[in-house]
mmCIF file of C-alpha atoms and ligand atoms in Angstrom:
data_model
loop_
_atom_site.group_PDB
_atom_site.id
_atom_site.type_symbol
_atom_site.label_atom_id
_atom_site.label_comp_id
_atom_site.label_asym_id
_atom_site.label_seq_id
_atom_site.Cartn_x
_atom_site.Cartn_y
_atom_site.Cartn_z
ATOM 1 C CA UNK A 26 -74.883 33.001 -12.478
ATOM 2 C CA UNK A 27 -71.935 34.035 -14.688
ATOM 3 C CA UNK A 28 -70.196 31.484 -16.881
ATOM 4 C CA UNK A 29 -66.977 31.843 -18.878
ATOM 5 C CA UNK A 30 -66.929 30.037 -22.211
ATOM 6 C CA UNK A 31 -63.449 29.589 -23.639
ATOM 7 C CA UNK A 32 -63.719 29.113 -27.392
ATOM 8 C CA UNK A 33 -67.202 30.618 -27.124
ATOM 9 C CA UNK A 34 -66.993 32.208 -30.571
ATOM 10 C CA UNK A 35 -66.553 28.853 -32.322
ATOM 11 C CA UNK A 36 -69.102 26.504 -33.866
ATOM 12 C CA UNK A 37 -70.171 24.694 -30.696
ATOM 13 C CA UNK A 38 -69.365 27.551 -28.287
ATOM 14 C CA UNK A 39 -71.643 30.011 -30.087
ATOM 15 C CA UNK A 40 -74.569 27.595 -29.758
ATOM 16 C CA UNK A 41 -73.813 27.129 -26.053
ATOM 17 C CA UNK A 42 -73.805 30.933 -25.619
ATOM 18 C CA UNK A 43 -77.327 31.067 -27.081
ATOM 19 C CA UNK A 44 -78.660 28.279 -24.855
ATOM 20 C CA UNK A 45 -77.110 29.778 -21.722
ATOM 21 C CA UNK A 46 -78.291 33.328 -22.405
ATOM 22 C CA UNK A 47 -81.773 31.995 -23.109
ATOM 23 C CA UNK A 48 -81.591 30.068 -19.815
ATOM 24 C CA UNK A 49 -80.922 33.377 -18.027
ATOM 25 C CA UNK A 50 -77.176 32.946 -17.504
ATOM 26 C CA UNK A 51 -74.637 35.761 -17.833
ATOM 27 C CA UNK A 52 -71.995 34.726 -20.370
ATOM 28 C CA UNK A 53 -68.402 35.863 -20.948
ATOM 29 C CA UNK A 54 -66.671 34.588 -24.089
ATOM 30 C CA UNK A 55 -62.901 34.109 -23.832
ATOM 31 C CA UNK A 56 -61.468 33.433 -27.306
ATOM 32 C CA UNK A 57 -58.429 34.356 -29.387
ATOM 33 C CA UNK A 58 -60.485 34.139 -32.621
ATOM 34 C CA UNK A 59 -57.873 31.933 -34.322
ATOM 35 C CA UNK A 60 -60.693 29.831 -35.806
ATOM 36 C CA UNK A 61 -63.755 32.055 -35.516
ATOM 37 C CA UNK A 62 -65.204 35.333 -36.747
ATOM 38 C CA UNK A 63 -66.135 38.303 -34.519
ATOM 39 C CA UNK A 64 -69.432 38.588 -36.438
ATOM 40 C CA UNK A 65 -70.649 35.563 -34.480
ATOM 41 C CA UNK A 66 -71.100 37.788 -31.398
ATOM 42 C CA UNK A 67 -73.453 40.040 -33.337
ATOM 43 C CA UNK A 68 -75.392 36.966 -34.483
ATOM 44 C CA UNK A 69 -75.741 35.726 -30.888
ATOM 45 C CA UNK A 70 -77.149 39.148 -30.002
ATOM 46 C CA UNK A 71 -79.618 38.957 -32.899
ATOM 47 C CA UNK A 72 -80.909 35.585 -31.667
ATOM 48 C CA UNK A 73 -81.035 36.296 -27.939
ATOM 49 C CA UNK A 74 -81.240 40.093 -27.661
ATOM 50 C CA UNK A 75 -78.041 40.033 -25.570
ATOM 51 C CA UNK A 76 -74.441 40.209 -26.712
ATOM 52 C CA UNK A 77 -72.108 38.244 -24.443
ATOM 53 C CA UNK A 78 -69.141 40.108 -23.028
ATOM 54 C CA UNK A 79 -66.030 39.209 -25.026
ATOM 55 C CA UNK A 80 -62.454 38.956 -23.769
ATOM 56 C CA UNK A 81 -59.948 38.432 -26.575
ATOM 57 C CA UNK A 82 -57.248 36.217 -25.117
ATOM 58 C CA UNK A 83 -55.384 32.942 -25.373
ATOM 59 C CA UNK A 84 -55.976 30.033 -22.981
ATOM 60 C CA UNK A 85 -52.238 29.597 -22.617
ATOM 61 C CA UNK A 86 -51.951 33.132 -21.167
ATOM 62 C CA UNK A 87 -52.423 32.522 -17.450
ATOM 63 C CA UNK A 88 -52.183 36.216 -16.488
ATOM 64 C CA UNK A 89 -54.880 37.176 -18.989
ATOM 65 C CA UNK A 90 -57.045 34.329 -17.681
ATOM 66 C CA UNK A 91 -56.584 35.392 -14.056
ATOM 67 C CA UNK A 92 -57.519 38.934 -14.994
ATOM 68 C CA UNK A 93 -60.644 37.786 -16.875
ATOM 69 C CA UNK A 94 -61.667 35.342 -14.127
ATOM 70 C CA UNK A 95 -61.254 38.046 -11.474
ATOM 71 C CA UNK A 96 -63.594 40.467 -13.224
ATOM 72 C CA UNK A 97 -66.814 38.602 -12.223
ATOM 73 C CA UNK A 98 -67.963 36.033 -9.691
ATOM 74 C CA UNK A 99 -67.847 33.061 -12.058
ATOM 75 C CA UNK A 100 -69.773 29.960 -11.078
ATOM 76 C CA UNK A 101 -68.112 27.854 -13.791
ATOM 77 C CA UNK A 102 -66.004 27.706 -16.930
ATOM 78 C CA UNK A 103 -66.980 25.755 -20.040
ATOM 79 C CA UNK A 104 -63.701 24.990 -21.790
ATOM 80 C CA UNK A 105 -63.983 24.560 -25.548
ATOM 81 C CA UNK A 106 -60.942 26.530 -26.780
ATOM 82 C CA UNK A 107 -58.696 24.208 -28.698
ATOM 83 C CA UNK A 108 -57.535 22.967 -32.065
ATOM 84 C CA UNK A 109 -59.552 20.141 -33.632
ATOM 85 C CA UNK A 110 -58.160 18.936 -36.957
ATOM 86 C CA UNK A 111 -56.928 15.354 -36.845
ATOM 87 C CA UNK A 112 -54.786 15.895 -39.978
ATOM 88 C CA UNK A 113 -53.173 19.100 -38.663
ATOM 89 C CA UNK A 114 -52.459 17.402 -35.341
ATOM 90 C CA UNK A 115 -50.176 14.986 -37.213
ATOM 91 C CA UNK A 116 -48.193 17.705 -39.003
ATOM 92 C CA UNK A 117 -48.262 20.267 -36.136
ATOM 93 C CA UNK A 118 -48.259 18.023 -33.055
ATOM 94 C CA UNK A 119 -46.376 20.425 -30.778
ATOM 95 C CA UNK A 120 -48.873 23.182 -31.494
ATOM 96 C CA UNK A 121 -51.743 20.807 -30.652
ATOM 97 C CA UNK A 122 -50.193 19.728 -27.338
ATOM 98 C CA UNK A 123 -49.451 23.367 -26.513
ATOM 99 C CA UNK A 124 -52.955 24.622 -27.225
ATOM 100 C CA UNK A 125 -55.028 21.655 -26.049
ATOM 101 C CA UNK A 126 -52.967 20.295 -23.138
ATOM 102 C CA UNK A 127 -50.937 23.285 -21.907
ATOM 103 C CA UNK A 128 -53.947 25.540 -22.512
ATOM 104 C CA UNK A 129 -56.124 23.298 -20.317
ATOM 105 C CA UNK A 130 -53.434 23.197 -17.605
ATOM 106 C CA UNK A 131 -53.082 26.999 -17.589
ATOM 107 C CA UNK A 132 -56.838 27.394 -17.351
ATOM 108 C CA UNK A 133 -57.043 24.962 -14.413
ATOM 109 C CA UNK A 134 -54.244 26.866 -12.644
ATOM 110 C CA UNK A 135 -55.952 30.214 -13.249
ATOM 111 C CA UNK A 136 -59.197 28.776 -11.880
ATOM 112 C CA UNK A 137 -57.413 27.507 -8.775
ATOM 113 C CA UNK A 138 -55.830 30.910 -8.222
ATOM 114 C CA UNK A 139 -59.119 32.775 -8.603
ATOM 115 C CA UNK A 140 -61.302 30.323 -6.671
ATOM 116 C CA UNK A 141 -63.471 29.241 -9.612
ATOM 117 C CA UNK A 142 -64.318 25.628 -8.814
ATOM 118 C CA UNK A 143 -66.390 24.180 -11.628
ATOM 119 C CA UNK A 144 -65.311 23.242 -15.149
ATOM 120 C CA UNK A 145 -67.088 21.529 -18.034
ATOM 121 C CA UNK A 146 -64.606 20.262 -20.616
ATOM 122 C CA UNK A 147 -65.117 19.522 -24.344
ATOM 123 C CA UNK A 148 -63.663 16.128 -25.058
ATOM 124 C CA UNK A 149 -64.334 13.821 -27.967
ATOM 125 C CA UNK A 150 -65.403 10.276 -28.737
ATOM 126 C CA UNK A 151 -62.070 10.020 -30.500
ATOM 127 C CA UNK A 152 -60.513 9.198 -27.072
ATOM 128 C CA UNK A 153 -61.976 5.669 -27.354
ATOM 129 C CA UNK A 154 -60.171 4.664 -30.566
ATOM 130 C CA UNK A 155 -61.270 1.396 -32.206
ATOM 131 C CA UNK A 156 -64.389 0.100 -30.397
ATOM 132 C CA UNK A 157 -64.286 -3.372 -28.817
ATOM 133 C CA UNK A 158 -68.036 -3.271 -28.331
ATOM 134 C CA UNK A 159 -70.890 -0.977 -29.359
ATOM 135 C CA UNK A 160 -72.528 1.182 -28.184
ATOM 136 C CA UNK A 161 -69.537 2.927 -26.608
ATOM 137 C CA UNK A 162 -69.912 3.275 -22.862
ATOM 138 C CA UNK A 163 -67.844 5.701 -20.790
ATOM 139 C CA UNK A 164 -65.910 2.807 -19.189
ATOM 140 C CA UNK A 165 -64.723 1.493 -22.582
ATOM 141 C CA UNK A 166 -60.920 1.387 -22.874
ATOM 142 C CA UNK A 167 -59.290 4.602 -24.102
ATOM 143 C CA UNK A 168 -56.828 4.297 -26.997
ATOM 144 C CA UNK A 169 -56.905 7.318 -29.302
ATOM 145 C CA UNK A 170 -54.806 6.920 -32.415
ATOM 146 C CA UNK A 171 -54.197 10.524 -33.454
ATOM 147 C CA UNK A 172 -52.192 13.256 -31.715
ATOM 148 C CA UNK A 173 -55.460 15.229 -31.529
ATOM 149 C CA UNK A 174 -57.137 12.379 -29.679
ATOM 150 C CA UNK A 175 -54.198 12.021 -27.316
ATOM 151 C CA UNK A 176 -54.290 15.749 -26.478
ATOM 152 C CA UNK A 177 -57.944 15.318 -25.495
ATOM 153 C CA UNK A 178 -57.150 12.290 -23.351
ATOM 154 C CA UNK A 179 -54.239 14.073 -21.637
ATOM 155 C CA UNK A 180 -56.448 17.089 -20.933
ATOM 156 C CA UNK A 181 -59.067 14.733 -19.425
ATOM 157 C CA UNK A 182 -56.398 13.128 -17.241
ATOM 158 C CA UNK A 183 -54.851 16.353 -15.985
ATOM 159 C CA UNK A 184 -58.273 17.760 -15.097
ATOM 160 C CA UNK A 185 -59.196 14.526 -13.292
ATOM 161 C CA UNK A 186 -55.983 14.706 -11.234
ATOM 162 C CA UNK A 187 -56.324 18.412 -10.438
ATOM 163 C CA UNK A 188 -59.940 17.769 -9.379
ATOM 164 C CA UNK A 189 -58.548 15.824 -6.405
ATOM 165 C CA UNK A 190 -55.715 18.253 -5.597
ATOM 166 C CA UNK A 191 -55.785 21.438 -3.491
ATOM 167 C CA UNK A 192 -57.721 23.565 -4.079
ATOM 168 C CA UNK A 193 -59.959 20.981 -5.756
ATOM 169 C CA UNK A 194 -62.057 21.373 -8.895
ATOM 170 C CA UNK A 195 -65.324 19.777 -9.931
ATOM 171 C CA UNK A 196 -65.067 18.468 -13.482
ATOM 172 C CA UNK A 197 -67.597 17.268 -16.042
ATOM 173 C CA UNK A 198 -65.929 15.806 -19.128
ATOM 174 C CA UNK A 199 -68.253 15.713 -22.122
ATOM 175 C CA UNK A 200 -67.272 13.342 -24.930
ATOM 176 C CA UNK A 201 -68.971 14.640 -28.036
ATOM 177 C CA UNK A 202 -69.787 12.266 -30.853
ATOM 178 C CA UNK A 203 -70.331 14.040 -34.215
ATOM 179 C CA UNK A 204 -71.837 17.506 -33.682
ATOM 180 C CA UNK A 205 -73.629 18.826 -36.777
ATOM 181 C CA UNK A 206 -76.477 21.146 -37.801
ATOM 182 C CA UNK A 207 -76.989 24.713 -36.684
ATOM 183 C CA UNK A 208 -79.343 26.949 -34.752
ATOM 184 C CA UNK A 209 -82.789 26.944 -36.375
ATOM 185 C CA UNK A 210 -82.532 30.694 -37.082
ATOM 186 C CA UNK A 211 -79.745 30.010 -39.567
ATOM 187 C CA UNK A 212 -77.800 32.901 -37.982
ATOM 188 C CA UNK A 213 -75.006 30.800 -36.470
ATOM 189 C CA UNK A 214 -73.449 27.593 -37.782
ATOM 190 C CA UNK A 215 -70.335 25.724 -38.804
ATOM 191 C CA UNK A 216 -68.018 27.832 -40.949
ATOM 192 C CA UNK A 217 -64.781 25.967 -41.747
ATOM 193 C CA UNK A 218 -62.004 28.170 -43.160
ATOM 194 C CA UNK A 219 -60.780 25.722 -45.783
ATOM 195 C CA UNK A 220 -62.207 22.712 -47.577
ATOM 196 C CA UNK A 221 -64.141 20.918 -44.811
ATOM 197 C CA UNK A 222 -62.656 17.716 -43.359
ATOM 198 C CA UNK A 223 -65.947 16.610 -41.865
ATOM 199 C CA UNK A 224 -68.862 15.082 -43.696
ATOM 200 C CA UNK A 225 -71.832 17.379 -42.982
ATOM 201 C CA UNK A 226 -70.150 20.691 -43.911
ATOM 202 C CA UNK A 227 -68.724 18.998 -46.993
ATOM 203 C CA UNK A 228 -72.199 17.848 -48.081
ATOM 204 C CA UNK A 229 -73.508 21.387 -47.465
ATOM 205 C CA UNK A 230 -70.898 22.869 -49.766
ATOM 206 C CA UNK A 231 -71.680 20.350 -52.482
ATOM 207 C CA UNK A 232 -75.399 21.099 -52.099
ATOM 208 C CA UNK A 233 -74.849 24.870 -52.456
ATOM 209 C CA UNK A 234 -72.492 24.350 -55.410
ATOM 210 C CA UNK A 235 -69.227 25.496 -53.818
ATOM 211 C CA UNK A 236 -67.748 22.006 -54.205
ATOM 212 C CA UNK A 237 -68.491 19.741 -57.185
ATOM 213 C CA UNK A 238 -68.700 16.270 -55.654
ATOM 214 C CA UNK A 239 -68.601 14.432 -52.334
ATOM 215 C CA UNK A 240 -65.911 11.771 -52.032
ATOM 216 C CA UNK A 241 -67.318 8.911 -49.978
ATOM 217 C CA UNK A 242 -64.308 7.455 -48.165
ATOM 218 C CA UNK A 243 -64.740 3.697 -48.420
ATOM 219 C CA UNK A 244 -67.702 1.543 -49.472
ATOM 220 C CA UNK A 245 -66.275 -1.768 -48.257
ATOM 221 C CA UNK A 246 -66.725 -1.383 -44.504
ATOM 222 C CA UNK A 247 -68.598 -4.153 -42.664
ATOM 223 C CA UNK A 248 -71.700 -1.942 -42.359
ATOM 224 C CA UNK A 249 -75.204 -2.106 -43.861
ATOM 225 C CA UNK A 250 -74.250 -0.232 -47.053
ATOM 226 C CA UNK A 251 -70.444 -0.446 -46.805
ATOM 227 C CA UNK A 252 -69.949 3.207 -45.764
ATOM 228 C CA UNK A 253 -68.851 4.529 -42.366
ATOM 229 C CA UNK A 254 -71.377 4.828 -39.551
ATOM 230 C CA UNK A 255 -71.315 7.688 -37.022
ATOM 231 C CA UNK A 256 -73.464 9.089 -34.239
ATOM 232 C CA UNK A 257 -74.422 12.565 -35.485
ATOM 233 C CA UNK A 258 -75.806 14.834 -32.783
ATOM 234 C CA UNK A 259 -77.550 18.179 -33.345
ATOM 235 C CA UNK A 260 -75.401 21.039 -32.033
ATOM 236 C CA UNK A 261 -78.403 22.627 -30.253
ATOM 237 C CA UNK A 262 -79.006 19.356 -28.371
ATOM 238 C CA UNK A 263 -75.287 19.286 -27.578
ATOM 239 C CA UNK A 264 -75.492 22.854 -26.263
ATOM 240 C CA UNK A 265 -78.425 21.874 -24.036
ATOM 241 C CA UNK A 266 -76.198 19.118 -22.648
ATOM 242 C CA UNK A 267 -73.836 21.829 -21.378
ATOM 243 C CA UNK A 268 -76.643 23.607 -19.554
ATOM 244 C CA UNK A 269 -77.472 20.270 -17.880
ATOM 245 C CA UNK A 270 -73.773 19.719 -17.076
ATOM 246 C CA UNK A 271 -73.555 23.135 -15.380
ATOM 247 C CA UNK A 272 -76.513 22.223 -13.185
ATOM 248 C CA UNK A 273 -74.737 19.002 -12.195
ATOM 249 C CA UNK A 274 -71.030 19.917 -12.011
ATOM 250 C CA UNK A 275 -70.889 20.787 -8.298
ATOM 251 C CA UNK A 276 -72.448 17.419 -7.347
ATOM 252 C CA UNK A 277 -69.382 15.219 -7.885
ATOM 253 C CA UNK A 278 -65.617 15.496 -8.421
ATOM 254 C CA UNK A 279 -65.230 14.006 -11.896
ATOM 255 C CA UNK A 280 -67.942 12.844 -14.266
ATOM 256 C CA UNK A 281 -67.342 11.558 -17.798
ATOM 257 C CA UNK A 282 -70.338 11.627 -20.094
ATOM 258 C CA UNK A 283 -70.963 10.758 -23.754
ATOM 259 C CA UNK A 284 -73.070 13.223 -25.720
ATOM 260 C CA UNK A 285 -74.537 11.408 -28.711
ATOM 261 C CA UNK A 286 -77.899 10.128 -29.868
ATOM 262 C CA UNK A 287 -77.126 6.416 -29.533
ATOM 263 C CA UNK A 288 -78.050 5.964 -33.201
ATOM 264 C CA UNK A 289 -75.654 5.273 -36.049
ATOM 265 C CA UNK A 290 -76.102 6.754 -39.534
ATOM 266 C CA UNK A 291 -74.090 5.792 -42.615
ATOM 267 C CA UNK A 292 -72.552 8.253 -45.074
ATOM 268 C CA UNK A 293 -75.100 7.301 -47.735
ATOM 269 C CA UNK A 294 -78.007 7.614 -45.285
ATOM 270 C CA UNK A 295 -76.845 11.139 -44.427
ATOM 271 C CA UNK A 296 -76.595 12.021 -48.129
ATOM 272 C CA UNK A 297 -80.143 10.714 -48.652
ATOM 273 C CA UNK A 298 -81.501 12.686 -45.690
ATOM 274 C CA UNK A 299 -79.789 15.883 -46.898
ATOM 275 C CA UNK A 300 -81.126 15.378 -50.424
ATOM 276 C CA UNK A 301 -84.648 14.964 -49.050
ATOM 277 C CA UNK A 302 -84.644 18.218 -47.033
ATOM 278 C CA UNK A 303 -82.713 20.359 -49.538
ATOM 279 C CA UNK A 304 -84.218 19.104 -52.782
ATOM 280 C CA UNK A 305 -80.693 19.314 -54.211
ATOM 281 C CA UNK A 306 -78.818 16.526 -55.918
ATOM 282 C CA UNK A 307 -75.612 15.690 -54.035
ATOM 283 C CA UNK A 308 -73.212 14.152 -56.564
ATOM 284 C CA UNK A 309 -70.905 11.643 -54.899
ATOM 285 C CA UNK A 310 -68.142 9.242 -55.910
ATOM 286 C CA UNK A 311 -66.661 6.356 -53.964
ATOM 287 C CA UNK A 312 -63.047 6.944 -52.958
ATOM 288 C CA UNK A 313 -60.531 4.879 -50.966
ATOM 289 C CA UNK A 314 -60.905 4.646 -47.180
ATOM 290 C CA UNK A 315 -59.504 7.655 -45.267
ATOM 291 C CA UNK A 316 -56.479 6.740 -43.149
ATOM 292 C CA UNK A 317 -57.371 6.398 -39.472
ATOM 293 C CA UNK A 318 -61.127 6.017 -40.032
ATOM 294 C CA UNK A 319 -63.195 3.556 -38.021
ATOM 295 C CA UNK A 320 -66.017 1.553 -39.646
ATOM 296 C CA UNK A 321 -68.679 2.320 -37.087
ATOM 297 C CA UNK A 322 -69.175 3.928 -33.707
ATOM 298 C CA UNK A 323 -72.037 5.347 -31.695
ATOM 299 C CA UNK A 324 -72.689 6.261 -28.084
ATOM 300 C CA UNK A 325 -74.404 4.699 -25.179
ATOM 301 C CA UNK A 326 -76.488 7.556 -23.771
ATOM 302 C CA UNK A 327 -77.269 5.873 -20.446
ATOM 303 C CA UNK A 328 -74.885 7.927 -18.291
ATOM 304 C CA UNK A 329 -76.039 11.227 -19.845
ATOM 305 C CA UNK A 330 -79.642 10.320 -19.138
ATOM 306 C CA UNK A 331 -79.053 8.985 -15.621
ATOM 307 C CA UNK A 332 -76.744 11.763 -14.386
ATOM 308 C CA UNK A 333 -77.621 14.855 -16.408
ATOM 309 C CA UNK A 334 -81.185 13.957 -17.348
ATOM 310 C CA UNK A 335 -80.138 14.738 -20.922
ATOM 311 C CA UNK A 336 -80.987 13.038 -24.161
ATOM 312 C CA UNK A 337 -80.845 14.245 -27.743
ATOM 313 C CA UNK A 338 -84.224 15.281 -29.170
ATOM 314 C CA UNK A 339 -83.456 16.129 -32.801
ATOM 315 C CA UNK A 340 -83.122 13.524 -35.555
ATOM 316 C CA UNK A 341 -81.028 13.272 -38.712
ATOM 317 C CA UNK A 342 -83.649 15.082 -40.775
ATOM 318 C CA UNK A 343 -83.609 18.035 -38.320
ATOM 319 C CA UNK A 344 -79.799 18.107 -38.451
ATOM 320 C CA UNK A 345 -79.733 18.211 -42.267
ATOM 321 C CA UNK A 346 -82.574 20.770 -42.450
ATOM 322 C CA UNK A 347 -80.785 23.156 -40.079
ATOM 323 C CA UNK A 348 -77.363 22.651 -41.714
ATOM 324 C CA UNK A 349 -78.965 23.443 -45.081
ATOM 325 C CA UNK A 350 -80.812 26.488 -43.709
ATOM 326 C CA UNK A 351 -77.507 27.903 -42.378
ATOM 327 C CA UNK A 352 -75.710 27.125 -45.650
ATOM 328 C CA UNK A 353 -78.408 28.746 -47.779
ATOM 329 C CA UNK A 354 -78.606 31.882 -45.657
ATOM 330 C CA UNK A 355 -74.804 32.179 -45.403
ATOM 331 C CA UNK A 356 -73.328 30.680 -48.576
ATOM 332 C CA UNK A 357 -69.951 32.197 -47.624
ATOM 333 C CA UNK A 358 -70.301 31.698 -43.861
ATOM 334 C CA UNK A 359 -69.759 34.720 -41.618
ATOM 335 C CA UNK A 360 -68.289 36.674 -44.546
ATOM 336 C CA UNK A 361 -71.967 37.191 -45.551
ATOM 337 C CA UNK A 362 -72.654 39.833 -42.904
HETATM 338 P P1 NAD B 421 -64.082 25.732 -33.324
HETATM 339 O O1 NAD B 421 -62.730 25.753 -33.923
HETATM 340 O O2 NAD B 421 -65.237 26.234 -34.132
HETATM 341 O O3 NAD B 421 -64.075 26.520 -31.927
HETATM 342 C C1 NAD B 421 -62.945 26.582 -31.100
HETATM 343 C C2 NAD B 421 -62.787 28.023 -30.634
HETATM 344 O O4 NAD B 421 -61.629 28.082 -29.786
HETATM 345 C C3 NAD B 421 -62.551 28.998 -31.779
HETATM 346 O O5 NAD B 421 -63.385 30.125 -31.619
HETATM 347 C C4 NAD B 421 -61.069 29.386 -31.636
HETATM 348 O O6 NAD B 421 -60.822 30.706 -32.095
HETATM 349 C C5 NAD B 421 -60.859 29.206 -30.150
HETATM 350 N N1 NAD B 421 -59.471 28.906 -29.766
HETATM 351 C C6 NAD B 421 -58.655 27.964 -30.299
HETATM 352 N N2 NAD B 421 -57.460 27.968 -29.683
HETATM 353 C C7 NAD B 421 -57.543 28.929 -28.710
HETATM 354 C C8 NAD B 421 -56.648 29.415 -27.743
HETATM 355 N N3 NAD B 421 -55.391 28.929 -27.639
HETATM 356 N N4 NAD B 421 -57.049 30.397 -26.910
HETATM 357 C C9 NAD B 421 -58.299 30.913 -27.011
HETATM 358 N N5 NAD B 421 -59.190 30.512 -27.926
HETATM 359 C C10 NAD B 421 -58.805 29.530 -28.774
HETATM 360 O O7 NAD B 421 -64.358 24.226 -32.842
HETATM 361 P P2 NAD B 421 -65.687 23.538 -32.343
HETATM 362 O O8 NAD B 421 -66.133 22.578 -33.370
HETATM 363 O O9 NAD B 421 -66.630 24.546 -31.826
HETATM 364 O O10 NAD B 421 -65.095 22.665 -31.139
HETATM 365 C C11 NAD B 421 -65.057 23.165 -29.819
HETATM 366 C C12 NAD B 421 -64.383 22.142 -28.918
HETATM 367 O O11 NAD B 421 -65.070 20.910 -28.995
HETATM 368 C C13 NAD B 421 -62.935 21.852 -29.267
HETATM 369 O O12 NAD B 421 -62.200 21.712 -28.073
HETATM 370 C C14 NAD B 421 -63.006 20.534 -30.001
HETATM 371 O O13 NAD B 421 -61.827 19.801 -29.893
HETATM 372 C C15 NAD B 421 -64.163 19.858 -29.301
HETATM 373 N N6 NAD B 421 -64.832 18.872 -30.137
HETATM 374 C C16 NAD B 421 -65.347 19.252 -31.344
HETATM 375 C C17 NAD B 421 -65.943 18.304 -32.158
HETATM 376 C C18 NAD B 421 -66.507 18.691 -33.509
HETATM 377 O O14 NAD B 421 -66.834 17.813 -34.285
HETATM 378 N N7 NAD B 421 -66.682 19.965 -33.821
HETATM 379 C C19 NAD B 421 -66.031 16.966 -31.734
HETATM 380 C C20 NAD B 421 -65.505 16.631 -30.488
HETATM 381 C C21 NAD B 421 -64.904 17.588 -29.686
HETATM 382 C C1 UD1 B 422 -63.577 13.176 -37.380
HETATM 383 C C2 UD1 B 422 -62.248 13.002 -36.700
HETATM 384 C C3 UD1 B 422 -62.489 12.856 -35.207
HETATM 385 C C4 UD1 B 422 -63.264 14.061 -34.671
HETATM 386 C C5 UD1 B 422 -64.568 14.173 -35.445
HETATM 387 C C6 UD1 B 422 -65.328 15.394 -35.026
HETATM 388 C C7 UD1 B 422 -60.819 11.921 -38.374
HETATM 389 C C8 UD1 B 422 -60.091 10.665 -38.752
HETATM 390 N N1 UD1 B 422 -61.558 11.846 -37.243
HETATM 391 O O1 UD1 B 422 -64.316 12.031 -37.089
HETATM 392 O O2 UD1 B 422 -61.269 12.743 -34.514
HETATM 393 O O3 UD1 B 422 -63.544 13.918 -33.293
HETATM 394 O O4 UD1 B 422 -64.262 14.281 -36.840
HETATM 395 O O5 UD1 B 422 -66.614 15.393 -35.569
HETATM 396 O O6 UD1 B 422 -60.695 12.946 -39.029
HETATM 397 N N2 UD1 B 422 -66.536 11.104 -44.907
HETATM 398 C C9 UD1 B 422 -66.636 10.966 -46.269
HETATM 399 N N3 UD1 B 422 -66.299 12.028 -47.058
HETATM 400 C C10 UD1 B 422 -65.865 13.228 -46.547
HETATM 401 C C11 UD1 B 422 -65.784 13.358 -45.141
HETATM 402 C C12 UD1 B 422 -66.111 12.273 -44.353
HETATM 403 O O7 UD1 B 422 -67.003 9.906 -46.774
HETATM 404 O O8 UD1 B 422 -65.564 14.153 -47.314
HETATM 405 C C13 UD1 B 422 -66.939 9.967 -44.053
HETATM 406 C C14 UD1 B 422 -65.834 9.462 -43.130
HETATM 407 O O9 UD1 B 422 -65.064 8.483 -43.777
HETATM 408 C C15 UD1 B 422 -66.669 8.910 -41.963
HETATM 409 C C16 UD1 B 422 -67.905 9.835 -41.926
HETATM 410 O O10 UD1 B 422 -67.975 10.433 -43.211
HETATM 411 O O11 UD1 B 422 -67.115 7.610 -42.243
HETATM 412 C C17 UD1 B 422 -67.808 10.926 -40.870
HETATM 413 O O12 UD1 B 422 -66.581 11.634 -41.070
HETATM 414 P P1 UD1 B 422 -66.241 12.974 -40.242
HETATM 415 O O13 UD1 B 422 -67.387 13.926 -40.340
HETATM 416 O O14 UD1 B 422 -64.908 13.450 -40.704
HETATM 417 O O15 UD1 B 422 -66.186 12.501 -38.726
HETATM 418 P P2 UD1 B 422 -65.323 11.336 -38.022
HETATM 419 O O16 UD1 B 422 -64.560 10.542 -39.010
HETATM 420 O O17 UD1 B 422 -66.231 10.601 -37.112
#
């Protein structure tokens, strides 16, 4: 079974490559490396003993996609390639729609032209917007409030429509909650180019001394300790969810599934857990709320369990331990070759 992974050189994609290779799948990475480092392919080989084939290309380039998809008998595509910064999606909206929406459309067209029927798509819990009720179930209303979130929703919608067109596609839409951590080897992990926007990589950089202090955005939310609550999910569990999705994708036209743990963790609880596994002090200061942030959200995992037979196995301590292991072994990310 050969699988194409667009965006396979990125944080989540590289972990999916490892899980798939270890599950005996043949993997082709299709990536333009706009937010990843070629060294990651070498690291995947060091973990698994096999380097995935790499095609350097853009998901908006339909001819390049057709050529890549024609080179093997692909059973499925896992589509992760995209841009993911909420802040950048406000200042560079057109670029986000082009990459995330047009890129998904071009990929679907290339799949239709080459007879590849099955696609697993990386969506985000951000499509829900402000929760009416927790935990978030897949049938909750969808009202994203950033351009990034709207690109994800539009990509979901176009794939769902094309699934029922001719030739049809089978689509599994995975809505990730907050993926964190890294492979236990510490050879692959999250390597943001600039100052991290997200909490876990920010804590890691404070712990290693590359950043002086963590700003905790808001301590007046209606939560247990006043800080924001999220559903952090270990990236290796998330990757396993893709293996389960591939096993399921041909069974129905369109399936939408949350990938989270179902458990909420506050900012201060994550800082405590990281301190415990790293032995480092994480200096923090309370700062104003970040615009667009939600007080609390976490997943219902019922659909994932019922349809994919998937549930997260790793806890917050595992996530912090593996994030810290990656950070310690690669203080400068993939620049430490
Ligand atoms: P990432 O930036 O590490 O990986 C994305 C990969 O896609 C990179 O290797 C990048 O070079 C590639 N890419 C980007 N635009 C491309 C294009 N036009 N053509 C070809 N390749 C391109 O991000 P990630 O954290 O691994 O996220 C992967 C996917 O999961 C994204 O679609 C993202 O929106 C989604 N997602 C991520 C999170 C998260 O917290 N990381 C949460 C929810 C959803
Ligand atoms: C952010 C994105 C979301 C995306 C998700 C991917 C925003 C508004 N939302 O969500 O669209 O799908 O990442 O994982 O950017 N925090 C701090 N200090 C920091 C960083 C974060 O206190 O330096 C807090 C935040 O206020 C929040 C929590 O930590 O309460 C988690 O933040 P983050 O990791 O950025 O994830 P999300 O806000 O869930």
